[in-house]
mmCIF file of C-alpha atoms in Angstrom:
data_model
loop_
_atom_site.group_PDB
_atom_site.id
_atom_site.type_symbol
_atom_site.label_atom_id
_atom_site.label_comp_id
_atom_site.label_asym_id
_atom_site.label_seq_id
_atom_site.Cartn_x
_atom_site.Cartn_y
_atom_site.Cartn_z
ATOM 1 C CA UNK D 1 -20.552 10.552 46.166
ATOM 2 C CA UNK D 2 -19.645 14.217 44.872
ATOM 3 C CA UNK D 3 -16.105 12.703 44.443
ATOM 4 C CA UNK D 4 -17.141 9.588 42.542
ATOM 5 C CA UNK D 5 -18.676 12.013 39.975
ATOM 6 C CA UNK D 6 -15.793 14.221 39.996
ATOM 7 C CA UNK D 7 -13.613 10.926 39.001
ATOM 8 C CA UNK D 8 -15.918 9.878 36.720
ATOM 9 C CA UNK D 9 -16.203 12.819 34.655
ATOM 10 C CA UNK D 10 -12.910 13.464 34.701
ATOM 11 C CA UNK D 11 -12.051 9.842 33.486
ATOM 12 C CA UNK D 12 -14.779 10.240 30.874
ATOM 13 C CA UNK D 13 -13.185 13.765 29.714
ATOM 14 C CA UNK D 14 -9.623 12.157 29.151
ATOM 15 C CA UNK D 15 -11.019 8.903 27.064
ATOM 16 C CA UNK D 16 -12.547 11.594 25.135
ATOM 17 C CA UNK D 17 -9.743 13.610 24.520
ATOM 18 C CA UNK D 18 -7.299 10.518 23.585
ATOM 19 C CA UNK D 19 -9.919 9.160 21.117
ATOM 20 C CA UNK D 20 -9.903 12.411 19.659
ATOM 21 C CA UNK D 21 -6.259 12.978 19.491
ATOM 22 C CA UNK D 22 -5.710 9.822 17.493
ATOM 23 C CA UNK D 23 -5.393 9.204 13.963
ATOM 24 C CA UNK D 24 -8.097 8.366 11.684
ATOM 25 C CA UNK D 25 -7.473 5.377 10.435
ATOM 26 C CA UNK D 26 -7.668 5.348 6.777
ATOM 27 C CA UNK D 27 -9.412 2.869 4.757
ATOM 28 C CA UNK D 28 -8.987 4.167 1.598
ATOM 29 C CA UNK D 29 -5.131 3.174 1.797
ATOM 30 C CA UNK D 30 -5.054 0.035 -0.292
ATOM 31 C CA UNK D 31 -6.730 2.130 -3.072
ATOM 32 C CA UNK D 32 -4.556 4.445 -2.964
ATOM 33 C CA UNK D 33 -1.448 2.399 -2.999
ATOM 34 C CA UNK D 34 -2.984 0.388 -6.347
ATOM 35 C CA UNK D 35 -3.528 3.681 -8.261
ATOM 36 C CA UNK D 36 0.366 5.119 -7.407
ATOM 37 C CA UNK D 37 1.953 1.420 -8.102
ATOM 38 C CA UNK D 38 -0.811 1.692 -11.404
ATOM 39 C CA UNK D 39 1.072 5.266 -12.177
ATOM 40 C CA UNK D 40 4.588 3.644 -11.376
ATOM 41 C CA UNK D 41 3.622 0.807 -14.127
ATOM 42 C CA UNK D 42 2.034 3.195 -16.930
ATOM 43 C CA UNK D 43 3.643 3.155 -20.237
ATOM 44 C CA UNK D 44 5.877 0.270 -20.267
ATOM 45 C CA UNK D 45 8.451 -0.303 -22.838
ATOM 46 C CA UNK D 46 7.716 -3.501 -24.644
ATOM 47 C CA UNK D 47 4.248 -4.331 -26.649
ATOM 48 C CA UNK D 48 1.972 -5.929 -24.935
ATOM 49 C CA UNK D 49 0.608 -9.244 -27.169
ATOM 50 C CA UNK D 50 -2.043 -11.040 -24.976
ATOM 51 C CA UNK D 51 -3.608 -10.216 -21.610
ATOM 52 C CA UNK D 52 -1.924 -11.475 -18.848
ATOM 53 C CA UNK D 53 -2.199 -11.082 -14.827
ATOM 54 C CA UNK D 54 1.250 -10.735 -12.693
ATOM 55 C CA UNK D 55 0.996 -10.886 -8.790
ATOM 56 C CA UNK D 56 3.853 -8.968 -7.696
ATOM 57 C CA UNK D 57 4.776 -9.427 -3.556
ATOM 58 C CA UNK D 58 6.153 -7.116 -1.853
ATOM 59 C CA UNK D 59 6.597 -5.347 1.212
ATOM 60 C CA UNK D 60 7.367 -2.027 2.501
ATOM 61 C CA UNK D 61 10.903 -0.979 4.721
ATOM 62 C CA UNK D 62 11.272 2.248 7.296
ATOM 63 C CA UNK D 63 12.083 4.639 4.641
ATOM 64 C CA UNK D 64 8.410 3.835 2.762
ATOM 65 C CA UNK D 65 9.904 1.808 0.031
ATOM 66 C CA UNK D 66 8.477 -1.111 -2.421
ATOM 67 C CA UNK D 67 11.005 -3.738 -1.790
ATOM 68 C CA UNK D 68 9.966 -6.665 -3.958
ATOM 69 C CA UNK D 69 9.940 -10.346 -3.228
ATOM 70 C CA UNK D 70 8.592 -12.139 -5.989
ATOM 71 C CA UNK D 71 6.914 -11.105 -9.416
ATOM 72 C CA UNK D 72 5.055 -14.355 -10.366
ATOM 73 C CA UNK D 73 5.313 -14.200 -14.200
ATOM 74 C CA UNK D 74 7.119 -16.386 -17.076
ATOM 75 C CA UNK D 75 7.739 -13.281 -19.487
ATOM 76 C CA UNK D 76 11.212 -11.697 -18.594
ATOM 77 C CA UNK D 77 10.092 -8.680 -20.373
ATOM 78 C CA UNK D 78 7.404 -8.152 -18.091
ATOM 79 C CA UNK D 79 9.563 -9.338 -14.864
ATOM 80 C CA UNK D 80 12.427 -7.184 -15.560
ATOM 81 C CA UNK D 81 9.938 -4.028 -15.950
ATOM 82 C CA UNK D 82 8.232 -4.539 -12.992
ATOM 83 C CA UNK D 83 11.330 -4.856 -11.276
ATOM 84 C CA UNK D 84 12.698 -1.651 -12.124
ATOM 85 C CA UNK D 85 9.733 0.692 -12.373
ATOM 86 C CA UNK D 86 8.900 -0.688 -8.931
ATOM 87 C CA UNK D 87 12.341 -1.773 -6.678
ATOM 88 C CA UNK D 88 13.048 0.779 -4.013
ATOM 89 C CA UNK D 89 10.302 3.167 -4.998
ATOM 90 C CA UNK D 90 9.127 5.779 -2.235
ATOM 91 C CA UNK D 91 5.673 5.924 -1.957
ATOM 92 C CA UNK D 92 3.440 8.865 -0.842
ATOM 93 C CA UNK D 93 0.705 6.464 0.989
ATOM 94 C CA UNK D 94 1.866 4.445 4.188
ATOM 95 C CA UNK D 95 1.347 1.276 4.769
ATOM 96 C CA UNK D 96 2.089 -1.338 7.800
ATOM 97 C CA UNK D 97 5.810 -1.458 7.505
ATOM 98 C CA UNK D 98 7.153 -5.674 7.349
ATOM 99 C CA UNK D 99 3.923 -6.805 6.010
ATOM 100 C CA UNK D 100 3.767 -8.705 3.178
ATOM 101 C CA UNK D 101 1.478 -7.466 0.461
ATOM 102 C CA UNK D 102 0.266 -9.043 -2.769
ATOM 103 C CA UNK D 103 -0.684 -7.120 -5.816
ATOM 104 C CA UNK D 104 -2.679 -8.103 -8.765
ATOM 105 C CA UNK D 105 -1.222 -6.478 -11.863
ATOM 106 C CA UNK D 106 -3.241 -6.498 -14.851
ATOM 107 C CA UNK D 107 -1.489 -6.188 -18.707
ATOM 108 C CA UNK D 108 -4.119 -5.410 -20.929
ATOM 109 C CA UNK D 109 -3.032 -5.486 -24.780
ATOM 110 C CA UNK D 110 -4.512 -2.744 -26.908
ATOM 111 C CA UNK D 111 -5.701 -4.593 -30.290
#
């Protein structure tokens, strides 16, 4: 019986200690990612005239890179800056490398 406990307790103390040596996992990460694309996007270089909502897909390689698969817009203005200020872009937060994400990105002209 002494040994069962002995077992036991030392099972328990090892579950503990692996729980504890993991990783939080972070739910604050698809936050995050939308305010650094947000600060990739800032300022772009053509006027903005109406409104407008692009999804942009994309997903993210080994080396923590946007690699884009489709911007889902009719303006090439807006396509083409997208494009560039996103492409290959390193970014600080990580996400689930291969997964395919979709963004929302919101134009808002300034009357």
């Amino acid at each position: 019986m002494k040994t069962l406990k002995t077992v036991f307790l030392a099972l328990s103390l090892v579950i503990a200690a692996s729980a504890l040596a993991t990783n939080p996992s972070s739910n604050d990460a698809p936050e995050t990612v939308a305010l650094e694309i947000s600060a990739l996007l800032d300022n772009p270089s053509f006027l903005v005239t109406e409104n407008q909502t692009v999804h942009v897909e994309f997903v993210v390689n080994k080396q923590n890179e946007v690699v884009l698969l489709s911007v889902d817009c009719t303006d090439a203005d807006v396509s083409t800056f997208i494009s560039e200020r996103l492409n290959r872009k390193i970014l600080k937060t990580t996400l689930e490398k291969g997964k395919v994400f979709t963004l929302p990105v919101k134009f808002v002209s300034k009357d």
